[in-house]
Amino acid sequence: MEAHTSGAQQLERRAVGLPTAISTVFGLIVASTVLLSVGQGYAASWIFLIAMALALLTMYMQALSFSELATLIPKAGSMNEYVRAGLGPFFGSLTALMGYIAIVIFPGAAEAALPSIVLSDFLGLGGSTTFWVAVIVVIVAAINIAGVRQFAAVEITLTGLIAISLAILGIIGILGIGANDPIGPLLPSVDFEWSILSGLLGLAVFAFVGLEYTCPLAEELEEPKRQLPLGMFLGLALIAVPLTLYGFAATRYVPADVLGDPANLAYMEIAIAILGDFGKWWIGLISVAATISTLNAVVAGVPRLLYGMAHTQQAPRVFGHLLPSTRTPAFGIIVVSLPPLIMNALGWASSETFIELILAGVLGWATAYILIHITLIVLRIREPNAVRPFKAPLVPLPQLIGTALLIWAAVKIFPDPEIRDHIYRDYLIFLGISVAVAFLFNLSTMRSVRDQFRPVPLREVYAEVEFIEELEEGPGGPGRPGPEPLAKL
């Protein structure tokens, strides 16, 4: 396999720190689509709160697996690197396609569209939805091409603003001190039904998926073996608080039929009900910030994944090239930025299809997450003596619990059977394409069916690229340490 042999081929080492790891998790997860889906979910009142708790448990089980694997193999290839070591290159490629590429195509397209609708329709700024999608995507691409430090600065700033704003809005709603009067108590009484809980679990899982997007930054984090687990664990906790406050406020100010109506932008209805016209502008700007921070994390993470895969011959070699001036995977950034533009230009992302796109993405995430759990168990058996800086406790119990919850969410992905059928259709089409692409591309590079199903021993994974813990070179290239940054973002 090709190894990194020149400074121009390496990502910038030790460039960012724990705040970036946390904000990448927060920024990816707390998106405009999450504000929409969580708002709609709370139409079921306290039943959705239970679904949120189960979803958070699911993601903490996932964080345990990701933390062990990411610190065992702290490389930009992330998911692919872990799974190819456990299950072989084919399953590594499939995991990357389902866990990263599917997200760009499905929820990413809906994510770019939501604030564009807000800007053009609710805030009256003119311009078409396609125009605002293009503006947002170009801004995000430019930030990422400029360098990992620029990405980190934007991500930290935006996620801080979003978290504080959601918490304040939620507290105002809970206390009933908004510009308008609340319509009722927190979490109105509803009759519990297992079918409602099951049907909403997919939406609740979507509120927390994406914690792994900090993993592709492993080669650029100051201390990946400490900061990757902390980023995921703290990020999930910081996400749960403002989303819960926001949900409580929603149930107090907005009728359930309005929250649950898929034709409405739930978070706009919530903010307007609480704070009137000021709320409309406030949440509108927060929606734009949430989308920029989410797409910023996606456009940072996926190209680095492809960069790692290019160096293991699982993606075209062009994805392995870096822009010399900023040491960013510029080609990958441009390619990853295209699907939201194309899907919105073709009209495939609309308010009628948002939930379908979101939950098709959830099924892709669930597929990748289950393969990650299986990989951890397999590597525990196959590589028992490997050095594990973070060792998940009670294996395989968390993995079995997490897998069971993901399967539950997937089987009962949405209450409406017609929408559920569309979600499964989109997922199965993409799964079929992903299986074909993973098999054929690996076959073309390895010239062997057997090799792409052969797990790659850890010693080979470490030999392909210098193990991150042993890398001491800085921005000056191998053996030529560059200047130390004044602070780690």
XYZ file of C-alpha atoms in Angstrom:
489
model
C 0.000 0.000 0.000
C 1.115 3.561 -0.634
C 2.436 5.363 2.421
C 2.746 9.049 3.083
C 6.188 10.035 1.887
C 6.161 13.791 1.596
C 4.982 16.736 3.581
C 2.614 17.755 0.803
C 0.801 14.453 1.189
C 0.117 14.812 4.905
C -2.733 16.517 6.687
C -1.665 19.190 9.148
C -0.672 17.427 12.365
C -1.660 18.527 15.868
C -3.487 21.565 14.494
C -6.706 21.502 16.560
C -7.812 20.359 20.000
C -10.720 19.202 22.165
C -13.049 22.170 21.448
C -12.925 21.247 17.762
C -13.706 17.594 18.526
C -16.722 18.587 20.638
C -17.986 21.234 18.232
C -17.678 18.861 15.255
C -19.961 16.380 17.025
C -22.369 19.135 18.098
C -22.277 20.944 14.761
C -22.941 17.830 12.704
C -25.790 16.635 14.904
C -27.626 19.876 15.741
C -28.785 20.701 12.240
C -31.803 22.489 10.805
C -33.199 19.065 9.913
C -32.784 18.000 13.557
C -34.633 21.106 14.773
C -37.389 20.193 12.308
C -37.600 16.491 13.207
C -37.364 17.026 16.970
C -40.070 19.696 16.793
C -42.334 17.338 14.851
C -41.583 14.459 17.219
C -42.724 16.398 20.258
C -46.240 16.352 18.819
C -46.329 13.025 20.712
C -45.420 14.849 23.939
C -43.719 12.750 26.609
C -43.715 9.642 24.399
C -41.161 11.340 22.171
C -39.140 12.247 25.262
C -38.863 8.511 25.983
C -37.838 7.944 22.357
C -35.150 10.628 22.764
C -33.825 8.915 25.888
C -33.633 5.580 24.072
C -31.905 7.261 21.127
C -29.350 8.890 23.428
C -28.666 5.493 25.026
C -28.213 4.033 21.542
C -25.667 6.677 20.649
C -23.732 6.287 23.889
C -23.428 2.577 23.078
C -22.150 3.668 19.678
C -19.730 6.136 21.252
C -18.152 3.303 23.251
C -17.433 1.334 20.081
C -16.219 4.351 18.131
C -13.983 5.507 20.992
C -12.176 2.174 21.201
C -11.785 1.813 17.441
C -10.832 5.442 16.810
C -8.081 5.368 19.436
C -6.908 1.924 18.310
C -6.632 3.180 14.697
C -6.483 7.022 14.827
C -6.450 7.631 11.079
C -8.347 9.946 8.751
C -9.944 6.936 7.034
C -11.967 6.363 10.243
C -14.904 3.977 9.626
C -13.242 2.376 6.635
C -9.995 1.768 8.527
C -11.743 0.169 11.491
C -13.996 -2.131 9.485
C -11.374 -3.249 6.959
C -9.270 -4.382 9.931
C -12.190 -6.311 11.373
C -14.181 -7.519 8.374
C -12.147 -6.743 5.256
C -11.901 -3.952 2.632
C -15.302 -4.685 1.038
C -17.160 -4.122 4.296
C -14.926 -1.125 5.044
C -15.943 0.493 1.763
C -19.601 -0.403 2.316
C -19.534 1.130 5.800
C -18.014 4.334 4.447
C -20.606 4.566 1.680
C -23.554 3.930 4.008
C -22.255 5.924 6.999
C -20.800 8.935 5.203
C -21.713 9.171 1.511
C -25.399 8.336 2.038
C -25.582 11.199 4.509
C -24.314 13.697 1.948
C -26.929 12.533 -0.550
C -30.001 12.180 1.674
C -30.045 14.379 4.837
C -27.395 16.681 3.342
C -29.691 17.719 0.520
C -32.576 18.370 2.922
C -30.247 20.217 5.289
C -29.099 22.650 2.617
C -32.679 23.303 1.515
C -34.253 24.126 4.892
C -32.568 27.471 5.693
C -32.830 28.399 2.037
C -36.609 28.120 2.319
C -36.468 30.175 5.514
C -34.372 32.914 3.909
C -36.461 33.207 0.761
C -39.976 32.559 2.125
C -40.122 33.340 5.858
C -37.594 36.181 6.049
C -38.446 37.621 2.638
C -34.858 38.093 1.473
C -35.707 37.146 -2.104
C -33.864 34.748 -4.331
C -34.789 31.170 -5.060
C -34.133 28.225 -2.781
C -31.538 26.958 -5.273
C -29.717 30.291 -5.106
C -29.444 30.231 -1.296
C -28.386 26.571 -1.318
C -25.561 27.536 -3.675
C -24.512 30.462 -1.475
C -24.414 28.331 1.686
C -22.599 25.392 0.071
C -19.982 27.621 -1.589
C -19.287 29.376 1.732
C -18.824 26.039 3.501
C -16.561 24.673 0.758
C -14.407 27.820 0.855
C -14.032 27.596 4.642
C -12.823 23.998 4.408
C -10.463 24.586 1.511
C -8.909 27.429 3.549
C -7.662 24.926 6.163
C -8.517 22.880 9.214
C -7.944 25.830 11.568
C -10.453 27.951 9.668
C -12.925 25.070 9.792
C -12.360 24.742 13.541
C -12.803 28.455 14.256
C -16.108 28.615 12.366
C -17.379 25.356 13.885
C -16.617 26.358 17.470
C -18.183 29.805 17.058
C -21.370 28.594 15.398
C -21.995 25.657 17.716
C -21.590 27.921 20.737
C -24.148 30.362 19.357
C -26.591 27.568 18.463
C -26.344 25.844 21.847
C -26.848 29.078 23.799
C -29.722 30.223 21.579
C -31.617 26.929 21.829
C -31.145 26.830 25.591
C -32.388 30.425 26.008
C -35.373 29.837 23.717
C -36.210 26.682 25.626
C -35.989 28.386 29.049
C -38.189 31.270 27.861
C -40.760 28.757 26.640
C -40.647 26.627 29.789
C -41.112 29.674 32.024
C -43.897 30.999 29.794
C -42.329 34.461 29.539
C -42.377 34.809 25.760
C -44.074 37.573 23.812
C -47.138 35.345 23.484
C -48.979 33.299 26.101
C -48.417 29.533 26.368
C -51.330 27.334 25.356
C -50.845 24.678 28.026
C -48.519 22.799 30.362
C -45.225 21.111 29.531
C -45.601 17.702 27.863
C -49.407 17.479 27.643
C -51.020 14.197 28.611
C -51.337 11.617 25.836
C -52.204 7.925 25.835
C -49.153 5.696 25.544
C -48.959 3.294 22.604
C -45.983 1.114 21.708
C -46.633 1.729 18.030
C -46.216 5.493 18.528
C -42.957 5.058 20.455
C -41.610 2.600 17.885
C -42.577 4.803 14.961
C -40.852 7.837 16.467
C -37.617 6.111 17.466
C -36.098 6.704 14.017
C -36.710 10.459 14.304
C -35.239 10.425 17.817
C -32.151 8.521 16.651
C -31.665 11.145 13.942
C -31.419 13.760 16.694
C -28.112 12.196 17.841
C -26.505 10.418 14.878
C -23.248 11.776 13.496
C -20.958 11.594 16.528
C -18.359 9.773 14.403
C -17.696 12.814 12.215
C -14.949 13.870 14.576
C -13.051 10.616 13.813
C -11.690 11.714 10.383
C -9.920 14.575 12.209
C -7.766 12.034 14.086
C -4.580 12.962 12.236
C -5.095 16.682 12.914
C -6.142 16.552 16.576
C -3.579 17.438 19.212
C -4.198 14.301 21.313
C -6.505 11.987 19.343
C -6.420 9.170 21.886
C -7.864 11.442 24.566
C -9.816 13.976 22.558
C -11.765 11.594 20.285
C -13.615 9.839 23.150
C -14.093 13.076 25.094
C -15.381 14.853 22.007
C -18.029 12.187 21.444
C -19.126 11.728 25.077
C -19.227 15.439 25.931
C -20.727 16.358 22.570
C -23.703 14.042 23.103
C -24.330 15.410 26.594
C -24.155 19.008 25.406
C -26.592 18.226 22.593
C -29.183 16.549 24.823
C -29.683 19.556 27.115
C -30.684 22.310 24.637
C -32.726 19.903 22.507
C -34.718 18.815 25.569
C -35.346 22.412 26.651
C -36.360 23.273 23.097
C -38.795 20.335 23.024
C -40.390 21.313 26.332
C -40.966 24.832 25.031
C -42.502 23.436 21.843
C -45.137 21.419 23.706
C -46.095 24.393 25.860
C -46.599 26.876 23.034
C -47.606 24.952 19.906
C -50.580 22.573 19.423
C -49.695 18.967 18.628
C -51.452 19.051 15.252
C -49.338 22.024 14.165
C -46.088 20.453 15.395
C -46.822 17.152 13.690
C -47.926 18.595 10.348
C -45.152 17.703 7.845
C -46.099 20.717 5.730
C -44.931 23.048 8.527
C -41.381 23.998 9.452
C -41.837 23.052 13.096
C -38.990 25.142 14.484
C -40.320 28.280 12.795
C -43.772 27.632 14.283
C -42.210 27.154 17.728
C -40.118 30.343 17.690
C -42.959 32.464 16.289
C -45.401 31.104 18.881
C -43.001 32.004 21.705
C -41.484 35.290 20.539
C -43.542 36.481 17.580
C -41.754 38.282 14.754
C -38.504 38.498 16.719
C -38.596 34.721 17.160
C -39.007 34.269 13.419
C -35.792 36.193 12.711
C -33.897 34.646 15.598
C -34.642 31.022 14.708
C -34.226 31.828 11.018
C -30.656 32.959 11.598
C -30.044 30.021 13.939
C -31.303 27.723 11.180
C -28.736 29.181 8.801
C -26.002 28.825 11.443
C -27.046 25.231 12.179
C -26.922 24.285 8.515
C -23.545 25.929 7.968
C -22.091 24.165 11.023
C -23.563 20.819 9.932
C -22.416 21.045 6.339
C -19.084 22.366 7.614
C -18.625 19.144 9.625
C -19.729 16.982 6.689
C -17.448 18.751 4.220
C -14.577 18.456 6.699
C -15.155 14.789 7.558
C -16.103 13.018 4.327
C -13.181 14.287 2.182
C -10.748 13.190 4.892
C -12.375 9.775 4.909
C -11.925 9.608 1.120
C -8.355 10.858 1.540
C -7.618 7.920 3.826
C -9.370 5.488 1.477
C -7.360 6.762 -1.488
C -4.173 5.750 0.315
C -5.517 2.231 0.875
C -6.574 1.970 -2.807
C -10.292 1.973 -1.902
C -11.078 5.300 -3.550
C -9.718 7.025 -6.670
C -6.175 8.325 -6.106
C -7.201 11.921 -6.816
C -8.945 12.012 -3.408
C -5.542 11.472 -1.781
C -4.065 14.715 -3.102
C -3.893 17.758 -0.832
C -3.809 21.434 -1.737
C -0.188 22.337 -0.869
C -0.937 25.811 0.501
C -3.578 24.691 3.024
C -2.988 20.910 3.188
C -6.659 20.198 2.687
C -8.256 17.538 0.416
C -9.624 20.162 -1.952
C -10.844 17.779 -4.655
C -12.808 15.773 -2.091
C -14.263 18.968 -0.630
C -15.532 20.050 -4.044
C -16.985 16.616 -4.845
C -18.742 16.320 -1.470
C -20.234 19.788 -1.936
C -21.924 18.858 -5.210
C -24.796 16.498 -4.144
C -26.761 19.131 -2.162
C -26.422 21.524 -5.099
C -27.501 18.956 -7.683
C -30.393 17.475 -5.689
C -31.839 20.895 -4.920
C -31.367 22.109 -8.496
C -33.317 19.041 -9.695
C -36.052 19.604 -7.089
C -35.417 16.315 -5.282
C -35.241 17.985 -1.862
C -38.526 19.624 -0.875
C -40.646 20.047 2.229
C -42.685 17.025 1.096
C -39.616 14.759 0.950
C -37.580 16.051 3.929
C -38.685 13.311 6.332
C -38.115 10.620 3.692
C -34.601 11.894 2.971
C -33.773 12.218 6.664
C -34.924 8.732 7.600
C -33.375 7.076 4.534
C -30.148 8.578 5.846
C -30.877 7.164 9.305
C -31.129 3.677 7.794
C -27.758 4.211 6.126
C -26.274 5.349 9.428
C -27.808 2.352 11.231
C -26.248 -0.056 8.714
C -22.809 1.475 9.236
C -23.212 1.599 13.019
C -24.131 -2.085 13.229
C -21.025 -2.974 11.179
C -18.965 -0.877 13.597
C -20.339 -2.816 16.590
C -19.587 -6.121 14.858
C -16.081 -4.917 14.024
C -15.298 -4.086 17.639
C -16.385 -7.540 18.811
C -14.390 -9.260 16.039
C -11.228 -7.250 16.776
C -11.500 -8.043 20.479
C -11.404 -11.735 19.518
C -8.853 -11.520 16.685
C -6.481 -8.909 18.193
C -6.732 -9.486 21.967
C -3.251 -8.111 22.703
C -3.551 -4.864 20.745
C -2.880 -1.673 22.702
C -6.238 -0.031 23.313
C -5.901 3.504 24.778
C -9.679 3.478 25.334
C -11.211 0.105 26.125
C -14.993 -0.140 25.949
C -16.412 -1.803 29.070
C -18.573 -4.926 29.227
C -18.055 -5.944 25.597
C -20.175 -7.279 23.899
C -23.147 -6.071 26.010
C -23.150 -2.385 24.858
C -22.735 -3.513 21.252
C -25.659 -5.937 21.491
C -27.872 -3.337 23.168
C -26.928 -0.702 20.614
C -27.532 -3.065 17.693
C -30.921 -4.144 19.043
C -32.056 -0.534 19.440
C -30.863 0.344 15.927
C -32.759 -2.609 14.458
C -35.877 -1.581 16.398
C -35.614 1.955 15.016
C -35.041 0.636 11.471
C -37.950 -1.807 11.474
C -40.387 0.832 12.782
C -38.797 3.772 10.988
C -41.965 5.919 10.655
C -45.654 5.598 11.616
C -47.092 6.394 8.152
C -46.840 3.211 6.025
C -46.696 5.076 2.696
C -43.813 7.296 3.825
C -42.158 4.247 5.408
C -42.295 2.419 2.061
C -40.630 5.387 0.319
C -37.909 5.463 2.987
C -37.152 1.752 2.534
C -37.206 2.171 -1.260
C -34.597 4.964 -1.178
C -32.457 3.065 1.316
C -32.517 -0.220 -0.611
C -31.644 1.513 -3.880
C -28.644 3.171 -2.268
C -27.651 -0.049 -0.475
C -27.685 -1.931 -3.784
C -25.591 0.745 -5.470
C -23.166 0.811 -2.529
C -22.699 -2.975 -2.562
C -21.957 -2.895 -6.297
C -19.558 0.068 -6.053
C -17.699 -1.379 -3.050
C -17.308 -4.791 -4.692
C -16.330 -3.604 -8.169
C -13.909 -0.883 -7.083
C -12.118 -3.130 -4.605
C -11.984 -5.871 -7.243
C -10.443 -3.456 -9.756
C -7.635 -2.481 -7.372
C -7.021 -5.783 -5.592
C -7.662 -8.119 -8.556
C -9.033 -10.653 -6.106
C -12.442 -11.412 -4.664
C -10.886 -13.169 -1.684
C -8.579 -10.268 -0.769
C -11.399 -7.792 -0.406
C -13.052 -10.038 2.167
C -9.784 -10.722 4.022
C -9.514 -8.720 7.251
C -6.384 -6.566 7.289
C -4.221 -7.341 10.368
C -3.537 -4.345 12.585
C 0.201 -4.625 11.948
C -0.493 -4.031 8.254
C -2.812 -1.116 9.000
C -0.108 0.514 11.119
C 2.577 -0.170 8.509
C 0.667 1.568 5.692
C 1.022 4.987 7.266
C 3.233 6.008 10.179
C 1.290 5.392 13.360
C -0.130 8.706 14.535
C 1.325 8.515 18.030
C 4.845 8.325 16.573
C 4.476 11.262 14.197
C 6.434 14.241 15.371
C 6.771 16.271 12.182
C 4.831 19.507 11.905
C 3.741 21.757 9.052
C 7.300 21.852 7.692
C 7.046 18.253 6.457
C 8.729 15.031 7.564
C 11.660 15.681 9.836
C 11.158 19.439 9.625
C 8.870 20.513 12.466
C 6.952 23.664 11.719
C 6.180 26.472 14.170
C 4.038 25.547 17.153
C 0.563 27.111 17.019
C -0.161 29.601 19.754
C -3.384 27.820 20.730
C -5.273 24.682 19.875
C -8.818 25.337 18.742
